[in-house]
PDB file of C-alpha atoms in Angstrom:
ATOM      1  CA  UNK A   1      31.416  -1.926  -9.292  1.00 82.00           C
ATOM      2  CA  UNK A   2      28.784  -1.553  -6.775  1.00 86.00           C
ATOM      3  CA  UNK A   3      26.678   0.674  -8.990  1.00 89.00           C
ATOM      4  CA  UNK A   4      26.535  -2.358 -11.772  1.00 91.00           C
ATOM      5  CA  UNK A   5      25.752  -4.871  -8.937  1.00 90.00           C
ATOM      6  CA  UNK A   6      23.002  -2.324  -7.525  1.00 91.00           C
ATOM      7  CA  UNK A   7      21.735  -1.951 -11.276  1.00 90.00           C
ATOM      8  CA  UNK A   8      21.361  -5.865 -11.542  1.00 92.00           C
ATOM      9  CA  UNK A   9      19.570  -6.617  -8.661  1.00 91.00           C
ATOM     10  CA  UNK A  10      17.081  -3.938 -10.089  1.00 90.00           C
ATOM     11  CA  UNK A  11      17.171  -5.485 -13.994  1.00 91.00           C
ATOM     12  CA  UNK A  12      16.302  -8.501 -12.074  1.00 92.00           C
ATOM     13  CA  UNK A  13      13.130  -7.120 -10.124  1.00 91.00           C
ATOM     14  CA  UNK A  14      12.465  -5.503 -13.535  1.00 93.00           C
ATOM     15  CA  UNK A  15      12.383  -8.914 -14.993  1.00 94.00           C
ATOM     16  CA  UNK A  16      10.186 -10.913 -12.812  1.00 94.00           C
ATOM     17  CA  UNK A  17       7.788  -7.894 -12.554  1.00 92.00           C
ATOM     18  CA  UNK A  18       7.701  -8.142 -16.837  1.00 94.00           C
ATOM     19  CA  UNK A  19       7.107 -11.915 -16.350  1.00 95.00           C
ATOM     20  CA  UNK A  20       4.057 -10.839 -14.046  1.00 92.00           C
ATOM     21  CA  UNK A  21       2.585  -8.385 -16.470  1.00 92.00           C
ATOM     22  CA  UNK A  22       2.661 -11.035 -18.796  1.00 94.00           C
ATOM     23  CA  UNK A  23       0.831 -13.948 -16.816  1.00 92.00           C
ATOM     24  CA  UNK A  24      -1.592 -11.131 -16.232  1.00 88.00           C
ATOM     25  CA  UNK A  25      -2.244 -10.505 -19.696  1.00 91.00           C
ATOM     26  CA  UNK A  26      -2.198 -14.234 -20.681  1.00 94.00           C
ATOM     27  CA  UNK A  27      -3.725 -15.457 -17.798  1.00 90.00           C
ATOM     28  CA  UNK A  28      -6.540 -13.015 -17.963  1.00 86.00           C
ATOM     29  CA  UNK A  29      -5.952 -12.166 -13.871  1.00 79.00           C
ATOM     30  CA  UNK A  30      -8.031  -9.666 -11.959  1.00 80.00           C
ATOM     31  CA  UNK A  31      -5.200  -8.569 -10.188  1.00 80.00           C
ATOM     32  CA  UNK A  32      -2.451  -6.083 -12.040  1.00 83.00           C
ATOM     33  CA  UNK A  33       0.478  -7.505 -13.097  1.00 85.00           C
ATOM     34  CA  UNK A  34       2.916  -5.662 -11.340  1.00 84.00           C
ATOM     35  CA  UNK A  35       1.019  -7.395  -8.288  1.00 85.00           C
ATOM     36  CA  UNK A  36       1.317 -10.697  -9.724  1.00 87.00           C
ATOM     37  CA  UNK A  37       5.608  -9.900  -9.921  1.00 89.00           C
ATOM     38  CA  UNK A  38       5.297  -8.931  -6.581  1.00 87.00           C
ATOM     39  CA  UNK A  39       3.865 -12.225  -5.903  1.00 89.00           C
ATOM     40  CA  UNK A  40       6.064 -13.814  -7.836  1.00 92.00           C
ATOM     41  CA  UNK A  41       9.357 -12.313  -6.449  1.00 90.00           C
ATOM     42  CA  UNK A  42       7.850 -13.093  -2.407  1.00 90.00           C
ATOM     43  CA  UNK A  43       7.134 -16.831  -3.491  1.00 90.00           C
ATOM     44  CA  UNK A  44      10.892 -17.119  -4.871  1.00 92.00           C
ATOM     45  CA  UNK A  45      12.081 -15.278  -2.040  1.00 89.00           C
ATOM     46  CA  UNK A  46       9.935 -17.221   0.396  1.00 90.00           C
ATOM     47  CA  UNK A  47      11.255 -20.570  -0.634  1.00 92.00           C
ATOM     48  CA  UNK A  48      15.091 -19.746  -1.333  1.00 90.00           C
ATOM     49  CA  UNK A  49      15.292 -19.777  -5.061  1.00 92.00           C
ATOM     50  CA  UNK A  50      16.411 -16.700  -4.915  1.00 89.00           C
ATOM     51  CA  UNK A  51      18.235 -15.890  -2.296  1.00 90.00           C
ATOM     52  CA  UNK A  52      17.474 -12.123  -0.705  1.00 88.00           C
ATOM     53  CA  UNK A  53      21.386 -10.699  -1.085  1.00 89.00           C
ATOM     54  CA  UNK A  54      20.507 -11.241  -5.196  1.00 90.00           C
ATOM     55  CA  UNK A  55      17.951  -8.357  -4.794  1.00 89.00           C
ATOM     56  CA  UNK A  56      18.451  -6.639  -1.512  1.00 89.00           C
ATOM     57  CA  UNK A  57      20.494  -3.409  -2.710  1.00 90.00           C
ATOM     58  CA  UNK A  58      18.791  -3.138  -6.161  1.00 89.00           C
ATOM     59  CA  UNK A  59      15.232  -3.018  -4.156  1.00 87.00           C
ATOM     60  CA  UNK A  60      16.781  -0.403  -1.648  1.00 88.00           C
ATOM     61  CA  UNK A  61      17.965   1.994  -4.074  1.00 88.00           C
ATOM     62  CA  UNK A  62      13.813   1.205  -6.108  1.00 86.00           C
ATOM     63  CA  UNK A  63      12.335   2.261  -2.726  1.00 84.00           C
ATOM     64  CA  UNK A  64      14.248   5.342  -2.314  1.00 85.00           C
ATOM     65  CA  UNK A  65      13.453   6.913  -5.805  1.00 84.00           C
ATOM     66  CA  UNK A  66       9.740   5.391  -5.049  1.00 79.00           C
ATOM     67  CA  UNK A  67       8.705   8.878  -4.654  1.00 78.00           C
ATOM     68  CA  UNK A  68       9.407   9.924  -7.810  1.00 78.00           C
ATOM     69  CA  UNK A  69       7.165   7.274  -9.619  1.00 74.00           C
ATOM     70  CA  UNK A  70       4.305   8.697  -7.215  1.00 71.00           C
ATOM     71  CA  UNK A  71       4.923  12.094  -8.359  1.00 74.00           C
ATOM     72  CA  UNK A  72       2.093  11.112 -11.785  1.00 72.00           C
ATOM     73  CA  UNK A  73      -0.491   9.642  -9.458  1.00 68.00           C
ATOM     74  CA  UNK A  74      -0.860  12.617  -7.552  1.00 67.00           C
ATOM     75  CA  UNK A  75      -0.636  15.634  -9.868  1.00 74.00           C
ATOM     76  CA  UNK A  76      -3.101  13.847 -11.586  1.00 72.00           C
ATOM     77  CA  UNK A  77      -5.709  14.568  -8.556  1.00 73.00           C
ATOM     78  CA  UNK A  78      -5.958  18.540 -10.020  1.00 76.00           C
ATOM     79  CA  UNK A  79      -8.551  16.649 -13.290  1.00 79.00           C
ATOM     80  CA  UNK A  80     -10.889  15.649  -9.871  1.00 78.00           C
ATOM     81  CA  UNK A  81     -11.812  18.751  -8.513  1.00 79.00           C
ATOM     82  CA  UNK A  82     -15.386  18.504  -8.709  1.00 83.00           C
ATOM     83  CA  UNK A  83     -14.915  15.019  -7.084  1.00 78.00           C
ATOM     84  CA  UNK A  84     -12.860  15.922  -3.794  1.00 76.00           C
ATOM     85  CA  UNK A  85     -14.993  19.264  -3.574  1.00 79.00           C
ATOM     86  CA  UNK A  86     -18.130  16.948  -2.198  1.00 80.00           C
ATOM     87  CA  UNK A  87     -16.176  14.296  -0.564  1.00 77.00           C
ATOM     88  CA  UNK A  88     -13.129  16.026   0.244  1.00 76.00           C
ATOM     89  CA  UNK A  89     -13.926  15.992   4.245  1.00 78.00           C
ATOM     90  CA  UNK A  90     -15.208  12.249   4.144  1.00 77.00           C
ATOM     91  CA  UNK A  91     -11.610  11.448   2.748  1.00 76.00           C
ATOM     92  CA  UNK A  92      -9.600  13.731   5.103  1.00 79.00           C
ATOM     93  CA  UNK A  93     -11.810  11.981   7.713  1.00 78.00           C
ATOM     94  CA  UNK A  94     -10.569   8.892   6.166  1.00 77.00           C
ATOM     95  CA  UNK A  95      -7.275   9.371   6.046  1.00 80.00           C
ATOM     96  CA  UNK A  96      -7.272  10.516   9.464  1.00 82.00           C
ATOM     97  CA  UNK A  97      -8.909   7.326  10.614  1.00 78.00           C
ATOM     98  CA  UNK A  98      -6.770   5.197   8.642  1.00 78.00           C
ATOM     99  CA  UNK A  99      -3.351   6.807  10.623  1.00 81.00           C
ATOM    100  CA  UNK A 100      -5.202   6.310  13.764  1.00 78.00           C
ATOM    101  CA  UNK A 101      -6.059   2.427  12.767  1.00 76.00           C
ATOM    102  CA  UNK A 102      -2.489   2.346  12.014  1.00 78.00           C
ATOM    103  CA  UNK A 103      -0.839   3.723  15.118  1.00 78.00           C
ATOM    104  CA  UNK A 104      -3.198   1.833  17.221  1.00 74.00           C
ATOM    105  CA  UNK A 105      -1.974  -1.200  15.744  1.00 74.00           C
ATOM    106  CA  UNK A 106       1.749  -0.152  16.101  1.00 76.00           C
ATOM    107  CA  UNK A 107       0.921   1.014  19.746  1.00 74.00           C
ATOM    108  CA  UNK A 108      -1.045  -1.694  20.279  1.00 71.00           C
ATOM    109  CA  UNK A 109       2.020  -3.931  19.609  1.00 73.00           C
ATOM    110  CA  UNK A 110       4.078  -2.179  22.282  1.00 75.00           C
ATOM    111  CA  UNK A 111       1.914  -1.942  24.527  1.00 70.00           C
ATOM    112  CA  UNK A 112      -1.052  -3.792  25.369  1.00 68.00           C
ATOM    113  CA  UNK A 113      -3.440  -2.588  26.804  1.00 63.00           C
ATOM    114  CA  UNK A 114      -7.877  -2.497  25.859  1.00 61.00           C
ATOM    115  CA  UNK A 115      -7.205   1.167  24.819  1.00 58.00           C
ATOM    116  CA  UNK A 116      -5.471  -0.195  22.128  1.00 58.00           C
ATOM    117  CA  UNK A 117      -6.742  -3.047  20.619  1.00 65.00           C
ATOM    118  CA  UNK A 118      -7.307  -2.183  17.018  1.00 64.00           C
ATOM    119  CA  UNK A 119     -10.985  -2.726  16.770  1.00 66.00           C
ATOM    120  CA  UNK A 120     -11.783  -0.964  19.792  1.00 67.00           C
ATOM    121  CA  UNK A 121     -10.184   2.084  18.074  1.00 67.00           C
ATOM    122  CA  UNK A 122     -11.860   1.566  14.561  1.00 69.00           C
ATOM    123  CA  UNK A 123     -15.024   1.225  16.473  1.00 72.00           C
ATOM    124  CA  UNK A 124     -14.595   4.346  18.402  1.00 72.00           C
ATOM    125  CA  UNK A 125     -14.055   6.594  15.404  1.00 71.00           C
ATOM    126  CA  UNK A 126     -16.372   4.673  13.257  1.00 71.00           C
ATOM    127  CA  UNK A 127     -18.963   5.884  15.562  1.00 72.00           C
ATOM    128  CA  UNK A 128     -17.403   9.774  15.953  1.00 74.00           C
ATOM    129  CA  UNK A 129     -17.459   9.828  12.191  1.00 72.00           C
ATOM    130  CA  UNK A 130     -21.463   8.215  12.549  1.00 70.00           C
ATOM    131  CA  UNK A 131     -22.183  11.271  15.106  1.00 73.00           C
ATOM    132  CA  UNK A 132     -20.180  14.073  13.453  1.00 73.00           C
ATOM    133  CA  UNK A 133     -21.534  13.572  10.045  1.00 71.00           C
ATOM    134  CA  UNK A 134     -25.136  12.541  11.482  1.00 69.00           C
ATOM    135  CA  UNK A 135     -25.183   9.610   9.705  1.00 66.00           C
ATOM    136  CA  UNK A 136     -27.273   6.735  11.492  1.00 62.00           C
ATOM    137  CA  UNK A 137     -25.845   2.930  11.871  1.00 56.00           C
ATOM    138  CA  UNK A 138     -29.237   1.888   9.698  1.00 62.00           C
ATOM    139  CA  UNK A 139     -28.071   3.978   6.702  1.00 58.00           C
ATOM    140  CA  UNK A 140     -24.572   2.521   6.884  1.00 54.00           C
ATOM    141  CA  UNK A 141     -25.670  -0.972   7.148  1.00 49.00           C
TER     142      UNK A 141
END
């Protein structure tokens, strides 16, 4: 029984992300539709049309085979080669700033403290990335 209830609440995230493809499409949006479903589903969430317990188990068991709809996206990185030969270090660099940004954040939230205010960090590696790569601020601007 719990399988059919868990299968619901997904048919019904299924649904309203359909119903956002569509407004996408007839709408003419910038913004994908599965985006717009998102939106969608927050809004109705948001102001207790539908109520969280409709969806909660179907969206658990969609985020734990998430990986598995992720798996496309990345094996196609192999037909970029050419692409992450060049700027392959600028996005490792990136990536690594991006964790940083986000632990500073988290830390910043449990403890605070100048070290680490969010922008303080960003700044700080913004301008180790500047120096390592000998880019200059007037080039960046």
């Amino acid at each position: 029984m719990k399988w059919m209830v868990t299968a619901l609440q997904a048919g019904v995230i299924y649904v309203i992300s359909a119903i956002g493809n569509q407004l996408a499409v007839w709408l003419h949006l910038s913004i994908p539709g599965s985006l717009a479903g998102m939106l969608i589903l927050f809004g109705l969430l948001m102001s207790g049309v539908v109520p969280a317990k409709w969806v909660e188990m179907g969206a658990v068991k969609l985020i734990a085979f998430m990986p598995l709809f992720l798996i496309p996206a990345t094996t196609g990185i192999i037909n970029y080669g050419p692409f992450f030969k060049e700027e392959g270090m600028g996005l490792v660099l990136l990536i690594i700033g991006s964790t940083l940004l986000t632990l500073a954040v988290k830390l910043n939230e449990r403890v605070s403290s100048p070290v680490t205010i969010p922008v303080l960090t960003t700044t700080v590696f913004l301008i180790c990335l500047f120096l390592l790569s000998g880019t200059s601020h007037i080039d960046y601007a």
